Short mmCIF file of C-alpha atoms and ligand atoms in Angstrom, two decimals:
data_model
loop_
_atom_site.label_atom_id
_atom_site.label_comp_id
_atom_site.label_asym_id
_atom_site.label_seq_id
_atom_site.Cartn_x
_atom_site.Cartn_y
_atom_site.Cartn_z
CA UNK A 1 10.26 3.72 -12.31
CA UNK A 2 7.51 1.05 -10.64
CA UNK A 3 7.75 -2.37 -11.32
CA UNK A 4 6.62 -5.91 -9.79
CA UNK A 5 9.39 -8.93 -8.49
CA UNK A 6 7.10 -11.90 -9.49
CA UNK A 7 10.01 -13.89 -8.88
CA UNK A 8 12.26 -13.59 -5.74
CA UNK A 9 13.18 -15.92 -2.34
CA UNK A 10 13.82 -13.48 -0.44
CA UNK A 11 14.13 -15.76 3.04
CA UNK A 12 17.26 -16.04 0.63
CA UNK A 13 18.08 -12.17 1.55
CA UNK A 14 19.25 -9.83 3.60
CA UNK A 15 17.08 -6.58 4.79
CA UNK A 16 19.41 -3.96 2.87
CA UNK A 17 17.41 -5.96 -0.50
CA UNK A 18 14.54 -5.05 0.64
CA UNK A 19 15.20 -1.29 0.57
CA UNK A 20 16.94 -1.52 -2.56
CA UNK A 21 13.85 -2.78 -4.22
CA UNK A 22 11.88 -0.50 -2.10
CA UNK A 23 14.58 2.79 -3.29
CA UNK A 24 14.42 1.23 -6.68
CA UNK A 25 10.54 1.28 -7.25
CA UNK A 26 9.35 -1.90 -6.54
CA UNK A 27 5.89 -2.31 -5.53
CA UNK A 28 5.32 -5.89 -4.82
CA UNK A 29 7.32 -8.99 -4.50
CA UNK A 30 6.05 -12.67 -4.85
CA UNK A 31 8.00 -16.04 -3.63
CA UNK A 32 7.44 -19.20 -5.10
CA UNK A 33 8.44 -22.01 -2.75
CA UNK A 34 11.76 -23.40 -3.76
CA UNK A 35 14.70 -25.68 -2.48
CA UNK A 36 16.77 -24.54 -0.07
CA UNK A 37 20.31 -25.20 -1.19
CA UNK A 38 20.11 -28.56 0.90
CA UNK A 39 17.33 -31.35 0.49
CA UNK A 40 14.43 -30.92 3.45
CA UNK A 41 14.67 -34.45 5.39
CA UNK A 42 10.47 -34.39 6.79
CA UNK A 43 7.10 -33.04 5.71
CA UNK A 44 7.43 -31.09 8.75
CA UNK A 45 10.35 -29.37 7.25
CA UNK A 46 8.02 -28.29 4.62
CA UNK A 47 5.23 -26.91 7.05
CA UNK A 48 7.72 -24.75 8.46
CA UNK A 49 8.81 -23.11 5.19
CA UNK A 50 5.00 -22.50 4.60
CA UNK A 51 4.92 -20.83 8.19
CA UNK A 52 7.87 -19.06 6.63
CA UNK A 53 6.40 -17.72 3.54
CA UNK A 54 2.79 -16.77 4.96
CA UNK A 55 3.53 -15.53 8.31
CA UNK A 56 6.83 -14.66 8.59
CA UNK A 57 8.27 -13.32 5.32
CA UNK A 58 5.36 -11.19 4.67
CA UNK A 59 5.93 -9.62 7.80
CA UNK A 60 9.61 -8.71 7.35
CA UNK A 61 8.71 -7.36 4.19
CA UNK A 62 5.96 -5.59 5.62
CA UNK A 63 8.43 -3.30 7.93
CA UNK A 64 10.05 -2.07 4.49
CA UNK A 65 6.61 -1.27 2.92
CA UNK A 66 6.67 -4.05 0.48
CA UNK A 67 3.81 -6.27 0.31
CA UNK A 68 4.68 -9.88 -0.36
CA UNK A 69 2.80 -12.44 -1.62
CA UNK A 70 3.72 -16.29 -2.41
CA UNK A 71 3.17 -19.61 -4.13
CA UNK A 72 3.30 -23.36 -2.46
CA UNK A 73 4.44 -26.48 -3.47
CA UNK A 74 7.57 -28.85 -2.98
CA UNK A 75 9.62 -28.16 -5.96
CA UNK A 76 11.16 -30.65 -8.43
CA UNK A 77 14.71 -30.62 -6.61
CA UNK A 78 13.23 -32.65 -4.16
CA UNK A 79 10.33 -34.67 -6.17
CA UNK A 80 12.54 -37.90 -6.61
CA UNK A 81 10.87 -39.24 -3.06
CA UNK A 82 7.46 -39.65 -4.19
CA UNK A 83 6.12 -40.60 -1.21
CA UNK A 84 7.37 -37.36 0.58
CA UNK A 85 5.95 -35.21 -2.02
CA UNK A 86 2.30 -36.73 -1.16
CA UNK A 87 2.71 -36.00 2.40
CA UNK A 88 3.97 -32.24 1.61
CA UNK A 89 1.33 -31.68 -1.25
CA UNK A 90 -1.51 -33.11 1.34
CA UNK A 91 -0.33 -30.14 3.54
CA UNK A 92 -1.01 -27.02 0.75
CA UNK A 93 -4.72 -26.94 0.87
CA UNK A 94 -4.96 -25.69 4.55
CA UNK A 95 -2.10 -22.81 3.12
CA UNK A 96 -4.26 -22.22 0.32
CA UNK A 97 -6.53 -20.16 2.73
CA UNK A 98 -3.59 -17.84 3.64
CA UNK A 99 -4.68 -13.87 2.48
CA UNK A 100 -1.01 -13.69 0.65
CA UNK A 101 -0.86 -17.46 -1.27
CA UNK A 102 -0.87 -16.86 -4.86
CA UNK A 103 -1.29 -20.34 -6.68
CA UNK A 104 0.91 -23.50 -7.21
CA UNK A 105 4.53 -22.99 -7.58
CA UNK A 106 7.17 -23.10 -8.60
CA UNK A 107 6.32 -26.65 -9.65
CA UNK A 108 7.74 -28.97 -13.05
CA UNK A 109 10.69 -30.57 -13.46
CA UNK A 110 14.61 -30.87 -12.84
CA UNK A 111 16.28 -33.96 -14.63
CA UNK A 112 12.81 -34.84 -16.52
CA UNK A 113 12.57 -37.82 -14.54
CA UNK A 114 9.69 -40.16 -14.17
CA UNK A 115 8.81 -39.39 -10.60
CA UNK A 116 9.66 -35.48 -11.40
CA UNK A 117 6.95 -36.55 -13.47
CA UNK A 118 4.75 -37.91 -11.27
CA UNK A 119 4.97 -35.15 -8.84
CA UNK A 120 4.09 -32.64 -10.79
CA UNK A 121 1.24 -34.21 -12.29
CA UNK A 122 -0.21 -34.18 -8.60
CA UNK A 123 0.35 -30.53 -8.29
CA UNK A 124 -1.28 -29.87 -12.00
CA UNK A 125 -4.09 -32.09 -10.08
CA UNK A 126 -3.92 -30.22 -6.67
CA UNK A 127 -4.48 -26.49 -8.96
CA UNK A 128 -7.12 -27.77 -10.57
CA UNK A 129 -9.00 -28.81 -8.06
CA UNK A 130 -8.57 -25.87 -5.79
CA UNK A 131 -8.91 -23.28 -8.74
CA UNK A 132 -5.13 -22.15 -8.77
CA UNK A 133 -3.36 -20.10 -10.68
CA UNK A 134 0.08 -22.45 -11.94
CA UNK A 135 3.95 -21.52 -11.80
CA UNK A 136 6.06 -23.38 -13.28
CA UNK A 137 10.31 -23.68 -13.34
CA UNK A 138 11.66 -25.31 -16.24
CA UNK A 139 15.00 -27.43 -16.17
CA UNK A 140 18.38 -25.99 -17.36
CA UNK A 141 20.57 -26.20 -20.43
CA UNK A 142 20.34 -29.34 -21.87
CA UNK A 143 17.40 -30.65 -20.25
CA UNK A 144 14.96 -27.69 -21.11
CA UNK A 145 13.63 -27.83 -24.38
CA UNK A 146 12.82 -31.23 -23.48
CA UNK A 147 11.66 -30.54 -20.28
CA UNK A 148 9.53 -27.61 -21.33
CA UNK A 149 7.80 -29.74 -24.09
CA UNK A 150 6.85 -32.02 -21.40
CA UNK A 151 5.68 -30.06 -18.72
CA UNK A 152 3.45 -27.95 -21.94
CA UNK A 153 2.14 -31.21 -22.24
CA UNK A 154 1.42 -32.51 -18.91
CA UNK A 155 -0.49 -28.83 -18.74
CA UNK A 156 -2.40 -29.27 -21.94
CA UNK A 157 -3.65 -33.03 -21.38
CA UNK A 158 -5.83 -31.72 -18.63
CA UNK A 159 -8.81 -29.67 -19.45
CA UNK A 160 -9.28 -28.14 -16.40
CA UNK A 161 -6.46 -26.10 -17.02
CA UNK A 162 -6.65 -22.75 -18.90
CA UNK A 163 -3.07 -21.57 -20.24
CA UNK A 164 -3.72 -18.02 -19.61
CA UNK A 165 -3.81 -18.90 -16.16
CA UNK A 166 -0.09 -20.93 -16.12
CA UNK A 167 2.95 -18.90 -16.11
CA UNK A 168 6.16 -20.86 -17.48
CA UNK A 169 9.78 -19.08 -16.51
CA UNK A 170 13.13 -19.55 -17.03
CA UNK A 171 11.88 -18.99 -20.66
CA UNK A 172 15.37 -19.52 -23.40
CA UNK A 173 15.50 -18.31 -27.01
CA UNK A 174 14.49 -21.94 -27.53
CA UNK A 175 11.43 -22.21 -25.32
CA UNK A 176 9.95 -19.09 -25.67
CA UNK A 177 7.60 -19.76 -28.99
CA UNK A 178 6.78 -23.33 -27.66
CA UNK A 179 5.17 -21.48 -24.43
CA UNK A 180 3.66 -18.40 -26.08
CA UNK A 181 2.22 -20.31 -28.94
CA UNK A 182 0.08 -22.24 -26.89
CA UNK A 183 -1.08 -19.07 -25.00
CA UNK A 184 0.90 -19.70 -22.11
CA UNK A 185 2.91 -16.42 -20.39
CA UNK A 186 6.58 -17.00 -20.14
CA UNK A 187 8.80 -15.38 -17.51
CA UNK A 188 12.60 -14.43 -18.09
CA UNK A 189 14.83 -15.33 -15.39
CA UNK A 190 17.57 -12.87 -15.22
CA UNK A 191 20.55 -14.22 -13.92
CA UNK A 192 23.94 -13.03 -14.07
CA UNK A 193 25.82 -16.46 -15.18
CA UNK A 194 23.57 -18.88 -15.96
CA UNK A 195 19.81 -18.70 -17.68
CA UNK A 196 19.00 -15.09 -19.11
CA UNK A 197 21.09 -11.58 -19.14
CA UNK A 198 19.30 -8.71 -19.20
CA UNK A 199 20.46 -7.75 -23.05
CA UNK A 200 18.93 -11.80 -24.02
CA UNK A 201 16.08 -10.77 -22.51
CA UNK A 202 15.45 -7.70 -24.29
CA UNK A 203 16.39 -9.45 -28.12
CA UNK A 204 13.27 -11.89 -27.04
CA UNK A 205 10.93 -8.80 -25.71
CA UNK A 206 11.55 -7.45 -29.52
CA UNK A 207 11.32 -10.67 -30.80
CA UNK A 208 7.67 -11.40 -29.50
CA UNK A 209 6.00 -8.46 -28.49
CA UNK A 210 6.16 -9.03 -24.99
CA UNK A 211 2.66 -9.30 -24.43
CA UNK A 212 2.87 -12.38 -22.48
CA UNK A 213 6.08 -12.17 -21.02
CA UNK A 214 7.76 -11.16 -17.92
CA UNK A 215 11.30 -10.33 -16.28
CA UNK A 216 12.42 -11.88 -12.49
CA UNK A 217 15.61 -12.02 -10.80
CA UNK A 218 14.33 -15.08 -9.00
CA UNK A 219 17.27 -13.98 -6.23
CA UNK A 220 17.68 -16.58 -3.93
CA UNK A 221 20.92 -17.93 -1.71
CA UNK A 222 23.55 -18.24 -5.10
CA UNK A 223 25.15 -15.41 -6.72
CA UNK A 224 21.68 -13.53 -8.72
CA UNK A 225 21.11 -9.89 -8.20
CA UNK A 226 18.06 -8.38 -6.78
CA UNK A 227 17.78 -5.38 -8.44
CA UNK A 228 17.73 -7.25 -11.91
CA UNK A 229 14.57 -5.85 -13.24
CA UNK A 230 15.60 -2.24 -12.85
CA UNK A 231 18.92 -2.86 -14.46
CA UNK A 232 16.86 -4.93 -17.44
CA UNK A 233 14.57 -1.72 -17.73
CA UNK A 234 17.72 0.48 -18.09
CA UNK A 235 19.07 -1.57 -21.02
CA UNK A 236 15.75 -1.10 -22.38
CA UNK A 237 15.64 2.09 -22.28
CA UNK A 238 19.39 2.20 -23.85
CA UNK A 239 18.00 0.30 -26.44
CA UNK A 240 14.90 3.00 -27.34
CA UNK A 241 12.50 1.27 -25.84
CA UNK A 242 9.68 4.35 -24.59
CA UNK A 243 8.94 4.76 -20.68
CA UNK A 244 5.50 3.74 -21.52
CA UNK A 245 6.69 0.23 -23.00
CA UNK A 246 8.63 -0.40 -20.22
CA UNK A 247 6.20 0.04 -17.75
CA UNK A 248 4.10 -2.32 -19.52
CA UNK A 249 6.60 -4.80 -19.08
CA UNK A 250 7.93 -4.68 -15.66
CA UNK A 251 4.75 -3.35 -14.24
CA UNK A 252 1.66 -3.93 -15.71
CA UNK A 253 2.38 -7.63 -17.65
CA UNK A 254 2.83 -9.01 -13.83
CA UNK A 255 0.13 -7.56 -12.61
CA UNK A 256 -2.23 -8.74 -15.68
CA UNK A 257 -1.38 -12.30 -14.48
CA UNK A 258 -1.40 -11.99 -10.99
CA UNK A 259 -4.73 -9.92 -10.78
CA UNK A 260 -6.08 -13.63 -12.13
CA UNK A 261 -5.74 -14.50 -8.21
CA UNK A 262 -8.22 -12.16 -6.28
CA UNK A 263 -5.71 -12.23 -3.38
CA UNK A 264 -3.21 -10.32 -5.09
CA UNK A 265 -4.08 -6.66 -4.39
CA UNK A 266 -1.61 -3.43 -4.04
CA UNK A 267 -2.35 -1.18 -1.11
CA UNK A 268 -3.94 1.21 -3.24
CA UNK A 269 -6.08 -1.05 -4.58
CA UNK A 270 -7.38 -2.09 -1.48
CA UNK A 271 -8.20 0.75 0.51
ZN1 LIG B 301 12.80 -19.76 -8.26
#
C-alpha cells in the first residue's frame, strides 16, 4: 500500500507517528496551519509557527524519510480579532517563497461569524493574488451546511478563483454534493468521534465516484488516529473495492490536486 496524508499537524505528534506512516506506506505528508489548542496572543506567535512548519517540521520529518510539505494562514479559531489576522496574513507572502509551502490553508470559518467572514475573505484575496492553491476547513455539526454554503460562495463571487484549484474538507453526507457540484474537491476527515468514520467515508466514495475526493486523518493534539487512511483503505478493501481503486483514492486523487502547486514533488520525481 502507498498513499498521501494531505491532512495531518504533526508538530501535534510524536516521532513513533512518523514511522508508522512511514511502515504503513505513506509517501508524503502535508500540514495546514491550524490552532493550537490555546489562542496565539501576538503576530509573532504566528511567525514562529511558520518557522515551525517550513524549517523545522520538514526537517524532523525528513530524518524518517517523509517529505513534508505545508499550507499558511491563521485559521478561523482565531479570526474573531480582525485586526490580528491583518498583521498575521501581512506576514504569509515572505513564507510563500518557502520550497515546501503548498497554498492557503486551512482557512474558512468556525461559528460563521461576520469577522470569520471577513478574515477569510482576505485570505480568498491573499490566494488570488499570489496564485495559490486554497484549503479550506468547514465548521462542525450544526454550523456546516451553513457554513459550507457560505464559504462556496465567498469562493465563487471572485473570479480569480478556479474551483479545481480549492480543496474543501471535513466534507458530511450533507456537504458533499454542494462542493462537488460546483467542481470543487472535497476531503473526508476521518476522525474517530466526531466528523467522518472510515465506513461514512466509504458509503460517500460509492456514492460519488470519488473522483474529486480525498481521505485525511487531520491528526493533531485531540484524540484522531494517524494511521486513518490505511485503516479507511482496509475497509475498502473489505468492502470489494479493487487494489487499483484504492490506490486511486489514497494515492493518486491527492496527488492530482497537489501536483496543481509546482512545489509539491516526491523524491522520485525530482531526481
Ligand atoms: Zn486541520
Amino acid at each position: 500500500m502507498r498513499y498521501i496524508e494531505p491532512h495531518a499537524h504533526m508538530v501535534s505528534r510524536v516521532t513513533d507517528d512518523y514511522q508508522a506512516m512511514m511502515l504503513a506506506g505513506c509517501a508524503a505528508v502535508c500540514e495546514p496551519a491550524f490552532w493550537a489548542g490555546f489562542d496565539r496572543s501576538s503576530a509573532a506567535g504566528f511567525h514562529d509557527y511558520f518557522c515551525q512548519l517550513t524549517e523545522h517540521e520538514p526537517r524532523r520529518a525528513a530524518r524518517f524519510g517523509l517529505p513534508h510539505f505545508c499550507w499558511l494562514c491563521i485559521n478561523p479559531k482565531e479570526s474573531e480579532d480582525v485586526g490580528l489576522a491583518r498583521e498575521v496574513i501581512a506576514l504569509i507572502p515572505k513564507f510563500l517563497e518557502r520550497g515546501n509551502v503548498l497554498g492557503i490553508g486551512e482557512i474558512g470559518l468556525n461559528k460563521n461569524s461576520r469577522n470569520e467572514m471577513a478574515v477569510l475573505e482576505m485570505h480568498v484575496d491573499l490566494a488570488a493574488r499570489y496564485n495559490q492553491l486554497i484549503l479550506v476547513h468547514t465548521p462542525h455539526l450544526e454550523d456546516k451546511h451553513k457554513g459550507t454554503r457560505l464559504i462556496l460562495d465567498v469562493l465563487r463571487a471572485d473570479s480569480r478563483i478556479q474551483p479545481e484549484r480549492c480543496l474543501i474538507d471535513h466534507v458530511e453526507e450533507h456537504t458533499v454534493k454542494l462542493v462537488l457540484d460546483r467542481g470543487f474537491w472535497g476531503g473526508m476527515t476521518l476522525y474517530p468521534e466526531t466528523k467522518c468514520t472510515a465506513a461514512r467515508a466509504v458509503d460517500m466514495i460509492e456514492q460519488f465516484s470519488g473522483e474529486r475526493l480525498w481521505m485525511n486523518s487531520a491528526c493533531d493534539w485531540g484524540v484522531s488516529v494517524p494511521l486513518a487512511i490505511p485503516h479507511a483503505a482496509l475497509e475498502l478493501r473489505r468492502r470489494g473495492h479493487n487494489a487499483a481503486a484504492i490506490d486511486r483514492l489514497i494515492y493518486q486523487n491527492p496527488i492530482r490536486f497537489l501536483n496543481q502547486c509546482p512545489k509539491f514533488k516526491l523524491p522520485d520525481e525530482s531526481r
